[in-house]
Amino acid sequence: MNSLTKTETIEKTTKPELKEKMSVKYLCAYFGDVQALSTVSMSIYKKRVLAIIGPSGCGKSTFIRCLNRMHEVVGGEYVGEIKLDDVDIKKFNSVILRRKVGMVFQKPNPFPTMSVFDNVVAGLKLNGFRNKSKLKEIAEDCLKKVALWDEVKDSLNKAGTSLSGGQQQRLCIARTIAVEPEVILMDEPASALDPISTAKIEELIFDLRKNYTIVIVTHNMQQAARVSDFTAFLYMGKLVEYNKTKKLFISPTEKRTEDYIAGRFG
Amino acid sequence: MVLKKLFSKTEEKFFHSNTLQNNERHLGDYIFHNVTRLFAFFVLGLMLVMFLELFIESLPSINKFGLSFITSSEWNPVKDKYGALPFIFGTVYSSILALMIALPLSIGVAVFLTEVAPTWLEQPVSILVELLAAIPSIVYGLFGIFVLAPFLKNVVEPFLQTHFGFLPFFKGSFYGFGMLSAALILSIMILPIITSISRDVMKAIPDSLREGAYALGATKWETIKIVLISSRSGVLGATLLGFGRAIGETMAVTMVIGNRPEISLSLFDAGHTMASVLANEFTEATSSLYVSSLMEIGLLFFLITIIINSIARLIVNNVTKKYGKIA
């Protein structure tokens, strides 16, 4: 107990103050008649990593999809309130919202007809960015940020799909940060990858936290424990527990959280 | 122990089925195997026989005219001189025109069906488009003669000539029958195949790609653009298949194209295609050289359609395979 309070004080002194970036209140999400989430409320803090854990089908993916309204693409709806910097996200144009709140998917999905370079700057080009030398600069910068530059600098014109799975996923993250989002949502970004690539992605998430607010959905509890500052445990569409990651993993207040973490169900 | 014996027996049967043990079941397999193989080779054989027959029959014409058969535009049965250029030109020109009309339409319909239409509308529209392909071509021809040609003659062609008459495409007198009507009829006829294959190709593009685009802040239109770019080789294949159909179409084209072996850029002028000359003239072919020349046109036609269709099939198969794996 003593050591825990100690680490907390260290955290407080070395990191900027906690500020709320997004807030979710009484979120209920529906796909047709199926209710995927019921009355979920939580805060997402600026420049922190929030991990969402829970068994399959608990609504994790639905939750983060609601955060940039990607649920609309697959025909979902929600009631309740989600705010980004105190503005209701329903007030945003979905296109602009998604430029602020980017998303990385479970399976790497680089655009197959585009080269590595074109993949990175695809979002910028969509925004009408045409200055070639500037695009090159940004692409290099983004690829360096995701630690992919050294691996692909000689093959920028190769197809994005020719890279390995782990490289493709880092390429997709580079593509996402190229449009300078404020929040990055990651839907099980490493679950389709081998352990080495997974470790690279985790390192990357740790680095990205300096500049971005990150919400990551994961099946892997060790991963949640390693990369996140806060953890939320969802079960059957409900928020069971939300706390600082260390607290949640070391001394969960809810019995169900404890059982899940201990691997007794899910 | 008994079980083990039984197992090894069946195993033996299984592994020796190819070596033809004279067992009743194996005999059945053997017969079935070979009969189906026979059927499959029969199709190949049929094509080979057709090709050889066409080739042998067209030998007199090939010997007499050589390459000038393809380059000469004189088609004169009276003088027994034959050059197939007008027909090759007419076939290619009418088909390209038809593609220019049908391609944008088809892609539009395919995009609507895969990206825009609500699910309840998608199915009925798809079926309607595909039904267009089920209408017999003579009905299209009839429509062309009695509806399209008069309409073109009275409304469209005068308009085109007064406003765009300076272009080589709209020169000369017009009768309703000619390249324009042939191209229009053809475009309706190839619309279903291009649409349905483009739609299948776009459907095969995994949703993760669309989501990737949306998540980058792409609008609906920008996402569609990415889908279009990703499906371009499949759409190219569909286009070639449509082109193949347009080239091979006989009846409807024969009825509206005017059937004169001329080479003219003007859409108002009558033309002739390889298919329509065969349909029109086989009964009148009196001299053996005439028959042989028609056969040579048939041979060329056969080769062109097979090549175009094979290329198209290859492209379409490649694309669906590629995305089948990703999805």
Coordinates of C-alpha atoms in Angstrom, one line a residue:
Chain A
M1 CA 0.0 0.0 0.0
N2 CA 2.8 2.3 0.9
S3 CA 4.6 1.8 -2.4
L4 CA 1.5 2.5 -4.3
T5 CA 1.1 6.0 -2.8
K6 CA 4.7 6.6 -3.5
T7 CA 4.4 5.9 -7.2
E8 CA 1.3 8.1 -7.3
T9 CA 3.2 11.0 -5.9
I10 CA 5.9 10.5 -8.4
E11 CA 3.4 10.4 -11.2
K12 CA 1.9 13.7 -10.0
T13 CA 5.2 15.5 -9.9
T14 CA 6.5 14.3 -13.3
K15 CA 3.4 14.7 -15.4
P16 CA 1.3 17.7 -16.3
E17 CA -1.9 18.2 -14.5
L18 CA -4.9 16.0 -15.3
K19 CA -7.2 17.7 -17.7
E20 CA -10.4 16.3 -19.1
K21 CA -10.1 15.9 -22.9
M22 CA -13.3 14.0 -23.5
S23 CA -16.2 13.2 -21.3
V24 CA -18.8 10.5 -21.7
K25 CA -22.0 10.7 -19.8
Y26 CA -24.8 8.1 -19.7
L27 CA -23.8 6.6 -23.0
C28 CA -26.2 4.0 -24.4
A29 CA -25.5 2.6 -27.8
Y30 CA -27.7 0.6 -30.0
F31 CA -27.4 -1.4 -33.2
G32 CA -31.0 -1.8 -34.4
D33 CA -32.8 -3.3 -31.4
V34 CA -29.6 -4.6 -29.8
Q35 CA -28.3 -2.5 -27.0
A36 CA -24.6 -2.6 -26.9
L37 CA -23.8 -0.2 -24.1
S38 CA -25.9 1.1 -21.2
T39 CA -25.3 4.2 -19.2
V40 CA -21.5 4.3 -19.5
S41 CA -19.9 7.4 -18.0
M42 CA -16.2 8.2 -17.8
S43 CA -13.6 10.9 -18.3
I44 CA -10.8 10.7 -20.8
Y45 CA -7.8 12.7 -19.7
K46 CA -5.5 14.7 -21.8
K47 CA -2.2 13.1 -22.8
R48 CA -3.0 10.0 -20.9
V49 CA -3.6 6.4 -22.1
L50 CA -6.9 4.9 -21.3
A51 CA -7.3 1.2 -21.7
I52 CA -10.6 -0.4 -22.2
I53 CA -10.7 -4.1 -21.1
G54 CA -13.4 -6.7 -21.0
P55 CA -14.5 -10.0 -22.5
S56 CA -15.5 -10.3 -26.1
G57 CA -18.9 -8.7 -26.9
C58 CA -18.8 -6.4 -23.8
G59 CA -19.1 -3.3 -26.0
K60 CA -15.5 -2.2 -26.0
S61 CA -15.3 -1.6 -29.7
T62 CA -18.7 0.1 -29.8
F63 CA -17.5 2.4 -27.0
I64 CA -14.5 3.7 -28.8
R65 CA -16.4 3.8 -32.1
C66 CA -18.9 6.2 -30.5
L67 CA -16.0 8.5 -29.6
N68 CA -15.4 9.5 -33.2
R69 CA -18.8 8.5 -34.4
M70 CA -17.5 5.6 -36.5
H71 CA -20.5 3.7 -35.1
E72 CA -22.6 5.6 -37.7
V73 CA -20.6 3.9 -40.5
V74 CA -21.8 0.5 -39.3
G75 CA -25.3 1.6 -38.6
G76 CA -25.3 2.3 -34.9
E77 CA -26.9 5.0 -32.8
Y78 CA -26.3 6.3 -29.3
V79 CA -28.1 8.4 -26.7
G80 CA -26.3 10.2 -23.9
E81 CA -23.6 12.8 -24.2
I82 CA -20.0 12.7 -25.5
K83 CA -18.0 15.9 -25.3
L84 CA -14.7 16.8 -26.9
D85 CA -13.1 19.8 -25.1
D86 CA -16.6 20.6 -23.7
V87 CA -18.3 20.5 -27.1
D88 CA -20.9 17.9 -27.8
I89 CA -19.4 15.7 -30.6
K90 CA -22.8 15.6 -32.3
K91 CA -22.3 19.3 -33.0
F92 CA -19.2 18.5 -35.1
N93 CA -19.4 17.6 -38.7
S94 CA -18.4 13.9 -38.6
V95 CA -15.6 14.5 -41.1
I96 CA -14.0 17.2 -38.9
L97 CA -14.5 15.2 -35.8
R98 CA -12.7 12.2 -37.2
R99 CA -9.8 14.4 -38.2
K100 CA -9.5 15.4 -34.5
V101 CA -10.2 12.0 -33.2
G102 CA -8.3 9.5 -35.3
M103 CA -8.6 5.7 -35.3
V104 CA -6.4 2.7 -35.7
F105 CA -8.0 -0.6 -36.4
Q106 CA -7.5 -4.2 -35.3
K107 CA -6.3 -5.4 -38.7
P108 CA -3.8 -3.1 -40.4
N109 CA -5.7 -1.6 -43.4
P110 CA -3.2 0.4 -45.5
F111 CA -4.8 1.5 -48.8
P112 CA -3.7 -1.3 -51.2
T113 CA -3.3 0.7 -54.3
M114 CA -1.1 3.3 -52.6
S115 CA 2.6 3.4 -51.9
V116 CA 4.0 3.6 -48.4
F117 CA 4.5 7.4 -48.9
D118 CA 1.0 7.9 -50.3
N119 CA -0.5 6.0 -47.4
V120 CA 1.1 8.2 -44.9
V121 CA -0.1 11.4 -46.5
A122 CA -3.5 10.1 -47.7
G123 CA -5.3 12.0 -45.0
L124 CA -3.4 15.2 -45.7
K125 CA -4.2 14.9 -49.4
L126 CA -7.9 14.4 -48.5
N127 CA -7.6 17.7 -46.6
G128 CA -6.5 19.4 -49.8
F129 CA -2.8 19.5 -48.8
R130 CA -0.7 19.6 -52.0
N131 CA 2.7 21.1 -51.2
K132 CA 5.0 18.2 -52.2
S133 CA 8.2 19.1 -50.2
K134 CA 6.1 19.8 -47.1
L135 CA 4.3 16.4 -47.6
K136 CA 7.6 14.7 -47.8
E137 CA 8.7 16.4 -44.6
I138 CA 5.6 15.4 -42.8
A139 CA 5.7 11.8 -44.1
E140 CA 9.3 11.5 -42.9
D141 CA 8.4 13.0 -39.5
C142 CA 5.5 10.7 -39.0
L143 CA 7.3 7.6 -40.1
K144 CA 10.1 8.5 -37.6
K145 CA 7.6 9.0 -34.9
V146 CA 6.3 5.5 -35.4
A147 CA 9.9 4.1 -35.7
L148 CA 9.3 2.9 -39.2
W149 CA 11.5 5.4 -41.1
D150 CA 14.7 3.3 -40.9
E151 CA 12.9 0.3 -42.2
V152 CA 11.1 1.8 -45.1
K153 CA 13.1 4.9 -46.1
D154 CA 14.4 3.1 -49.2
S155 CA 11.1 1.6 -50.2
L156 CA 8.7 4.6 -49.9
N157 CA 7.4 3.9 -53.4
K158 CA 6.6 0.2 -52.7
A159 CA 3.0 -0.8 -52.1
G160 CA 1.8 -0.3 -48.5
T161 CA 0.6 -3.8 -48.5
S162 CA 4.0 -5.2 -49.3
L163 CA 5.2 -4.5 -45.7
S164 CA 5.0 -7.0 -42.9
G165 CA 1.9 -7.0 -40.6
G166 CA 3.6 -5.1 -37.8
Q167 CA 5.1 -2.6 -40.2
Q168 CA 1.6 -2.1 -41.8
Q169 CA 0.1 -1.4 -38.5
R170 CA 2.8 1.2 -37.7
L171 CA 2.2 2.6 -41.2
C172 CA -1.5 3.0 -40.3
I173 CA -0.6 4.7 -37.0
A174 CA 1.7 7.1 -39.0
R175 CA -1.2 7.7 -41.4
T176 CA -3.4 8.6 -38.4
I177 CA -1.0 10.9 -36.7
A178 CA -0.2 12.7 -40.0
V179 CA -3.5 14.5 -39.9
E180 CA -2.5 15.7 -36.4
P181 CA -5.4 14.4 -34.4
E182 CA -5.8 15.3 -30.7
V183 CA -7.1 11.9 -29.7
I184 CA -6.1 8.5 -31.1
L185 CA -8.5 5.6 -30.7
M186 CA -6.9 2.1 -31.1
D187 CA -9.1 -0.9 -31.5
E188 CA -7.0 -3.9 -30.4
P189 CA -4.1 -2.5 -32.5
A190 CA -1.7 -5.4 -31.7
S191 CA -4.0 -8.4 -31.6
A192 CA -3.2 -9.5 -35.1
L193 CA 0.5 -9.1 -34.6
D194 CA 3.4 -11.2 -33.4
P195 CA 5.0 -10.6 -30.0
I196 CA 7.9 -8.5 -31.3
S197 CA 5.7 -6.3 -33.4
T198 CA 3.4 -6.0 -30.4
A199 CA 6.2 -4.8 -28.2
K200 CA 7.1 -2.2 -30.8
I201 CA 3.5 -1.0 -30.9
E202 CA 3.4 -0.8 -27.1
E203 CA 6.6 1.2 -27.0
L204 CA 5.1 3.5 -29.6
I205 CA 1.9 4.0 -27.6
F206 CA 4.1 5.0 -24.6
D207 CA 5.9 7.6 -26.8
L208 CA 2.8 8.9 -28.4
R209 CA 1.3 9.7 -25.0
K210 CA 3.6 12.7 -24.8
N211 CA 1.6 14.4 -27.5
Y212 CA -1.7 12.7 -27.8
T213 CA -4.6 11.4 -25.8
I214 CA -5.0 7.7 -26.5
V215 CA -7.8 5.3 -25.9
I216 CA -6.9 1.7 -26.5
V217 CA -9.1 -1.3 -26.5
T218 CA -7.4 -4.5 -25.7
H219 CA -8.0 -8.2 -24.9
N220 CA -4.6 -8.5 -23.4
M221 CA -4.6 -7.4 -19.7
Q222 CA -0.8 -7.3 -19.4
Q223 CA -0.9 -5.0 -22.3
A224 CA -3.4 -2.7 -20.6
A225 CA -1.3 -2.8 -17.4
R226 CA 1.9 -2.0 -19.4
V227 CA 0.7 0.9 -21.6
S228 CA -2.1 2.7 -19.8
D229 CA -2.5 5.3 -17.1
F230 CA -6.2 4.6 -16.6
T231 CA -8.2 1.4 -17.2
A232 CA -11.9 0.9 -17.6
F233 CA -13.4 -2.5 -17.3
L234 CA -16.6 -3.1 -19.3
Y235 CA -18.8 -6.1 -18.9
M236 CA -22.1 -6.8 -20.7
G237 CA -22.3 -3.2 -22.0
K238 CA -21.8 -1.7 -18.6
L239 CA -18.9 0.0 -17.0
V240 CA -17.9 -2.1 -14.0
E241 CA -14.9 -0.2 -12.8
Y242 CA -12.8 2.7 -13.8
N243 CA -9.6 3.7 -12.1
K244 CA -6.0 4.4 -12.4
T245 CA -4.5 1.3 -14.0
K246 CA -2.3 0.5 -11.0
K247 CA -5.1 0.7 -8.6
L248 CA -7.5 -1.3 -10.8
F249 CA -5.0 -4.1 -11.3
I250 CA -3.6 -4.3 -7.8
S251 CA -6.6 -3.6 -5.7
P252 CA -9.8 -3.7 -7.7
T253 CA -12.9 -2.6 -5.7
E254 CA -15.3 -4.7 -7.6
K255 CA -15.4 -8.5 -7.3
R256 CA -16.1 -9.0 -11.0
T257 CA -13.0 -7.0 -11.9
E258 CA -10.9 -9.1 -9.7
D259 CA -12.3 -12.3 -11.1
Y260 CA -11.7 -11.1 -14.7
I261 CA -8.2 -10.0 -14.0
A262 CA -7.5 -13.2 -12.3
G263 CA -8.8 -15.1 -15.3
R264 CA -11.7 -16.7 -13.5
F265 CA -14.1 -15.7 -16.4
G266 CA -14.1 -14.0 -19.8
Chain B
M1 CA -8.2 -55.2 -32.9
V2 CA -11.2 -55.7 -35.2
L3 CA -11.5 -51.9 -35.5
K4 CA -7.8 -51.6 -36.4
K5 CA -8.2 -54.2 -39.1
L6 CA -11.2 -52.5 -40.5
F7 CA -9.4 -49.2 -40.5
S8 CA -6.4 -50.5 -42.3
K9 CA -8.7 -52.0 -44.9
T10 CA -10.5 -48.8 -45.7
E11 CA -7.2 -47.1 -45.6
E12 CA -5.8 -49.5 -48.2
K13 CA -8.9 -49.0 -50.4
F14 CA -8.5 -45.3 -50.1
F15 CA -4.8 -45.2 -51.0
H16 CA -5.1 -47.7 -53.9
S17 CA -8.2 -46.2 -55.5
N18 CA -6.0 -44.7 -58.2
T19 CA -4.3 -48.0 -59.1
L20 CA -7.6 -49.5 -60.2
Q21 CA -8.5 -52.4 -58.0
N22 CA -11.3 -54.2 -59.8
N23 CA -13.8 -53.5 -57.1
E24 CA -17.3 -52.4 -58.0
R25 CA -17.1 -49.1 -56.2
H26 CA -13.8 -48.3 -57.8
L27 CA -15.2 -49.1 -61.2
G28 CA -18.0 -46.6 -60.6
D29 CA -15.5 -44.0 -59.6
Y30 CA -13.4 -44.8 -62.6
I31 CA -16.3 -44.4 -65.0
F32 CA -17.6 -41.2 -63.5
H33 CA -14.1 -39.7 -63.4
N34 CA -13.5 -40.4 -67.1
V35 CA -17.0 -39.5 -68.3
T36 CA -16.7 -36.1 -66.7
R37 CA -13.3 -35.7 -68.1
L38 CA -14.6 -36.6 -71.5
F39 CA -17.2 -33.9 -71.2
A40 CA -14.7 -31.3 -70.2
F41 CA -12.4 -32.2 -73.1
F42 CA -15.3 -32.2 -75.4
V43 CA -15.7 -28.5 -74.9
L44 CA -12.1 -27.9 -75.6
G45 CA -12.2 -30.2 -78.6
L46 CA -15.2 -28.3 -79.9
M47 CA -13.4 -25.0 -79.8
L48 CA -10.4 -26.6 -81.5
V49 CA -12.5 -28.1 -84.3
M50 CA -14.3 -24.8 -84.9
F51 CA -10.9 -23.0 -85.1
L52 CA -9.4 -25.5 -87.5
E53 CA -12.6 -25.6 -89.6
L54 CA -12.6 -21.8 -89.9
F55 CA -8.9 -21.8 -90.7
I56 CA -9.1 -24.5 -93.4
E57 CA -12.2 -22.9 -95.0
S58 CA -10.6 -19.5 -95.1
L59 CA -7.3 -20.7 -96.6
P60 CA -8.3 -19.8 -100.2
S61 CA -9.0 -16.2 -99.1
I62 CA -5.8 -16.1 -97.0
N63 CA -3.7 -17.3 -99.9
K64 CA -5.3 -14.9 -102.3
F65 CA -5.3 -11.7 -100.3
G66 CA -2.8 -12.3 -97.6
L67 CA -2.4 -9.3 -95.3
S68 CA -4.3 -7.0 -97.6
F69 CA -7.5 -8.7 -96.4
I70 CA -7.1 -6.8 -93.2
T71 CA -5.8 -3.5 -94.7
S72 CA -8.0 -3.2 -97.8
S73 CA -11.3 -1.5 -97.5
E74 CA -12.7 -2.7 -100.8
W75 CA -15.5 -5.2 -100.3
N76 CA -16.8 -6.0 -103.8
P77 CA -18.5 -9.3 -104.4
V78 CA -19.1 -8.4 -108.0
K79 CA -15.4 -8.2 -108.7
D80 CA -14.7 -10.9 -106.2
K81 CA -12.4 -8.6 -104.2
Y82 CA -12.6 -8.7 -100.5
G83 CA -11.1 -6.5 -97.8
A84 CA -12.3 -6.6 -94.3
L85 CA -11.1 -3.3 -92.9
P86 CA -14.6 -1.6 -92.9
F87 CA -16.0 -4.4 -90.8
I88 CA -13.1 -4.4 -88.4
F89 CA -13.3 -0.6 -88.1
G90 CA -17.1 -0.8 -87.7
T91 CA -16.9 -3.4 -85.0
V92 CA -14.2 -1.6 -83.0
Y93 CA -15.7 1.9 -83.5
S94 CA -19.2 0.9 -82.5
S95 CA -18.0 -1.0 -79.5
I96 CA -15.7 1.8 -78.3
L97 CA -18.6 4.3 -78.7
A98 CA -20.9 2.0 -76.8
L99 CA -18.3 1.7 -74.0
M100 CA -17.9 5.5 -73.8
I101 CA -21.6 5.7 -73.1
A102 CA -22.0 2.6 -71.0
L103 CA -18.9 2.9 -68.8
P104 CA -19.8 6.0 -66.8
L105 CA -23.4 4.9 -66.4
S106 CA -22.3 1.4 -65.2
I107 CA -19.8 2.7 -62.7
G108 CA -22.4 5.1 -61.5
V109 CA -24.9 2.4 -61.0
A110 CA -22.3 0.1 -59.3
V111 CA -21.2 2.9 -56.9
F112 CA -24.9 3.6 -56.1
L113 CA -25.6 -0.1 -55.4
T114 CA -22.5 -0.7 -53.2
E115 CA -21.9 2.6 -51.5
V116 CA -25.1 4.7 -51.5
A117 CA -28.2 2.6 -51.8
P118 CA -30.0 1.5 -48.7
T119 CA -30.2 -2.3 -48.5
W120 CA -33.9 -2.6 -49.4
L121 CA -33.2 -0.8 -52.7
E122 CA -30.0 -2.6 -53.6
Q123 CA -31.5 -6.0 -54.4
P124 CA -34.4 -4.8 -56.6
V125 CA -32.2 -2.4 -58.6
S126 CA -29.5 -5.1 -59.1
I127 CA -32.1 -7.6 -60.3
L128 CA -33.6 -5.0 -62.7
V129 CA -30.1 -4.2 -64.2
E130 CA -29.4 -7.8 -64.6
L131 CA -32.7 -8.4 -66.3
L132 CA -31.6 -6.0 -69.0
A133 CA -29.3 -8.8 -70.1
A134 CA -32.1 -11.3 -70.3
I135 CA -34.0 -9.3 -73.0
P136 CA -33.4 -11.1 -76.4
S137 CA -31.3 -9.0 -78.7
I138 CA -33.9 -9.0 -81.4
V139 CA -36.2 -7.1 -79.1
Y140 CA -33.5 -4.5 -78.7
G141 CA -33.2 -4.4 -82.5
L142 CA -36.9 -3.9 -82.8
F143 CA -36.8 -1.1 -80.3
G144 CA -33.9 0.4 -82.2
I145 CA -35.7 0.4 -85.5
F146 CA -39.1 1.6 -84.4
V147 CA -38.3 3.8 -81.5
L148 CA -34.7 4.8 -81.3
A149 CA -33.9 5.4 -84.9
P150 CA -36.9 7.8 -85.6
F151 CA -36.2 9.6 -82.4
L152 CA -32.6 10.1 -83.3
K153 CA -33.5 11.2 -86.8
N154 CA -36.1 13.7 -85.7
V155 CA -34.7 15.1 -82.5
V156 CA -31.2 14.2 -81.5
E157 CA -29.3 14.2 -84.8
P158 CA -30.7 17.6 -86.0
F159 CA -29.7 19.0 -82.7
L160 CA -26.2 17.6 -82.8
Q161 CA -25.6 18.8 -86.3
T162 CA -26.8 22.3 -85.7
H163 CA -24.8 22.8 -82.5
F164 CA -21.8 20.5 -83.0
G165 CA -21.8 20.1 -86.8
F166 CA -18.2 21.4 -87.0
L167 CA -16.9 18.2 -85.4
P168 CA -16.1 15.3 -87.8
F169 CA -18.4 13.1 -85.7
F170 CA -21.6 14.9 -86.6
K171 CA -21.1 15.5 -90.4
G172 CA -23.2 14.3 -93.3
S173 CA -26.8 13.6 -93.7
F174 CA -28.7 11.5 -91.2
Y175 CA -31.2 8.8 -91.4
G176 CA -31.5 7.6 -87.8
F177 CA -29.8 4.4 -88.7
G178 CA -26.0 4.3 -88.4
M179 CA -23.2 4.3 -85.9
L180 CA -25.0 6.4 -83.3
S181 CA -28.0 4.2 -83.0
A182 CA -25.8 1.1 -83.0
A183 CA -23.6 2.5 -80.2
L184 CA -26.7 3.5 -78.2
I185 CA -28.3 0.1 -78.5
L186 CA -25.0 -1.6 -77.7
S187 CA -24.4 0.5 -74.7
I188 CA -27.8 -0.6 -73.2
M189 CA -26.9 -4.2 -73.9
I190 CA -23.5 -4.1 -72.2
L191 CA -24.6 -2.0 -69.3
P192 CA -25.7 -5.1 -67.2
I193 CA -22.4 -7.0 -67.5
I194 CA -20.2 -4.0 -66.7
T195 CA -22.5 -3.0 -63.8
S196 CA -22.8 -6.3 -62.2
I197 CA -19.1 -7.2 -62.3
S198 CA -18.0 -3.7 -61.2
R199 CA -20.5 -4.1 -58.3
D200 CA -19.1 -7.5 -57.4
V201 CA -15.6 -6.1 -57.5
M202 CA -16.5 -3.1 -55.3
K203 CA -18.3 -5.3 -52.9
A204 CA -15.2 -7.5 -52.6
I205 CA -13.2 -4.4 -51.4
P206 CA -13.1 -5.0 -47.6
D207 CA -15.0 -2.7 -45.3
S208 CA -11.8 -2.1 -43.3
L209 CA -10.6 0.0 -46.2
R210 CA -13.7 2.2 -46.1
E211 CA -13.4 2.5 -42.4
G212 CA -9.8 3.4 -42.7
A213 CA -10.8 6.3 -45.0
Y214 CA -13.6 7.4 -42.8
A215 CA -11.4 7.4 -39.8
L216 CA -8.9 9.7 -41.6
G217 CA -11.7 12.2 -42.0
A218 CA -12.7 11.3 -45.5
T219 CA -16.1 12.3 -46.7
K220 CA -18.4 9.9 -48.4
W221 CA -17.3 11.0 -51.8
E222 CA -13.6 10.7 -50.9
T223 CA -14.2 7.3 -49.5
I224 CA -15.9 6.3 -52.7
K225 CA -12.9 7.6 -54.6
I226 CA -10.6 5.4 -52.6
V227 CA -12.9 2.4 -53.3
L228 CA -12.9 3.3 -57.0
I229 CA -9.2 3.5 -57.1
S230 CA -8.8 0.2 -55.3
S231 CA -11.2 -1.5 -57.7
R232 CA -9.8 0.0 -60.9
S233 CA -8.3 -3.2 -62.2
G234 CA -11.5 -5.1 -61.6
V235 CA -13.5 -2.4 -63.3
L236 CA -11.0 -2.6 -66.2
G237 CA -11.8 -6.3 -66.5
A238 CA -15.5 -5.6 -66.4
T239 CA -15.0 -3.0 -69.2
L240 CA -13.2 -5.5 -71.3
L241 CA -15.9 -8.1 -70.8
G242 CA -18.4 -5.5 -71.9
F243 CA -16.2 -4.7 -74.9
G244 CA -16.2 -8.4 -75.7
R245 CA -20.0 -8.5 -75.6
A246 CA -20.3 -5.4 -77.7
I247 CA -18.0 -6.8 -80.3
G248 CA -19.9 -10.0 -80.5
E249 CA -23.4 -8.6 -80.5
T250 CA -25.0 -9.4 -83.9
M251 CA -28.7 -9.1 -84.3
A252 CA -29.6 -5.7 -82.7
V253 CA -26.6 -4.1 -84.4
T254 CA -27.3 -5.5 -87.8
M255 CA -30.8 -4.1 -87.5
V256 CA -29.8 -0.5 -86.8
I257 CA -26.3 0.1 -88.1
G258 CA -27.3 0.5 -91.8
N259 CA -25.0 -2.2 -93.2
R260 CA -22.8 -0.4 -95.6
P261 CA -19.1 -1.2 -95.6
E262 CA -17.8 2.3 -95.1
I263 CA -15.1 3.8 -93.0
S264 CA -16.3 7.2 -91.6
L265 CA -15.8 8.9 -88.3
S266 CA -19.3 10.5 -88.5
L267 CA -21.8 8.9 -86.1
F268 CA -24.5 9.6 -88.6
D269 CA -23.1 7.4 -91.3
A270 CA -24.0 3.8 -91.8
G271 CA -21.5 1.2 -91.0
H272 CA -21.0 -2.5 -90.9
T273 CA -19.6 -4.9 -88.3
M274 CA -17.9 -8.2 -88.6
A275 CA -20.9 -9.9 -87.0
S276 CA -23.4 -8.1 -89.1
V277 CA -21.7 -8.8 -92.4
L278 CA -21.7 -12.5 -91.5
A279 CA -25.4 -12.4 -90.6
N280 CA -26.3 -10.5 -93.7
E281 CA -24.3 -12.1 -96.4
F282 CA -23.9 -15.8 -95.8
T283 CA -27.0 -16.5 -97.9
E284 CA -25.8 -14.4 -100.8
A285 CA -22.2 -15.8 -100.9
T286 CA -22.2 -17.5 -104.3
S287 CA -18.5 -17.7 -105.2
S288 CA -16.2 -20.0 -103.2
L289 CA -13.9 -17.0 -102.6
Y290 CA -16.8 -15.1 -101.2
V291 CA -17.6 -17.9 -98.7
S292 CA -13.9 -18.2 -97.9
S293 CA -13.6 -14.5 -97.2
L294 CA -16.6 -14.6 -94.9
M295 CA -14.9 -17.5 -93.2
E296 CA -11.8 -15.5 -92.7
I297 CA -13.8 -12.7 -91.1
G298 CA -15.3 -15.4 -88.9
L299 CA -11.8 -16.6 -88.0
L300 CA -10.6 -13.1 -87.1
F301 CA -13.7 -12.5 -85.1
F302 CA -13.3 -15.7 -83.3
L303 CA -9.7 -14.9 -82.3
I304 CA -10.4 -11.3 -81.3
T305 CA -13.4 -12.2 -79.0
I306 CA -11.5 -15.1 -77.4
I307 CA -8.5 -13.0 -76.7
I308 CA -10.4 -10.1 -75.3
N309 CA -12.6 -12.3 -73.1
S310 CA -9.7 -14.3 -71.8
I311 CA -7.8 -11.1 -70.8
A312 CA -10.9 -9.8 -69.1
R313 CA -11.6 -13.0 -67.2
L314 CA -8.0 -13.1 -66.0
I315 CA -8.1 -9.6 -64.7
V316 CA -11.5 -10.1 -62.9
N317 CA -10.3 -13.4 -61.4
N318 CA -7.1 -11.9 -60.2
V319 CA -8.9 -9.0 -58.4
T320 CA -11.5 -11.1 -56.7
K321 CA -8.8 -13.5 -55.5
K322 CA -6.6 -10.7 -54.2
Y323 CA -9.4 -9.1 -52.2
G324 CA -10.9 -12.4 -51.2
K325 CA -7.8 -13.1 -49.2
I326 CA -7.8 -9.7 -47.5
A327 CA -11.5 -9.8 -46.5

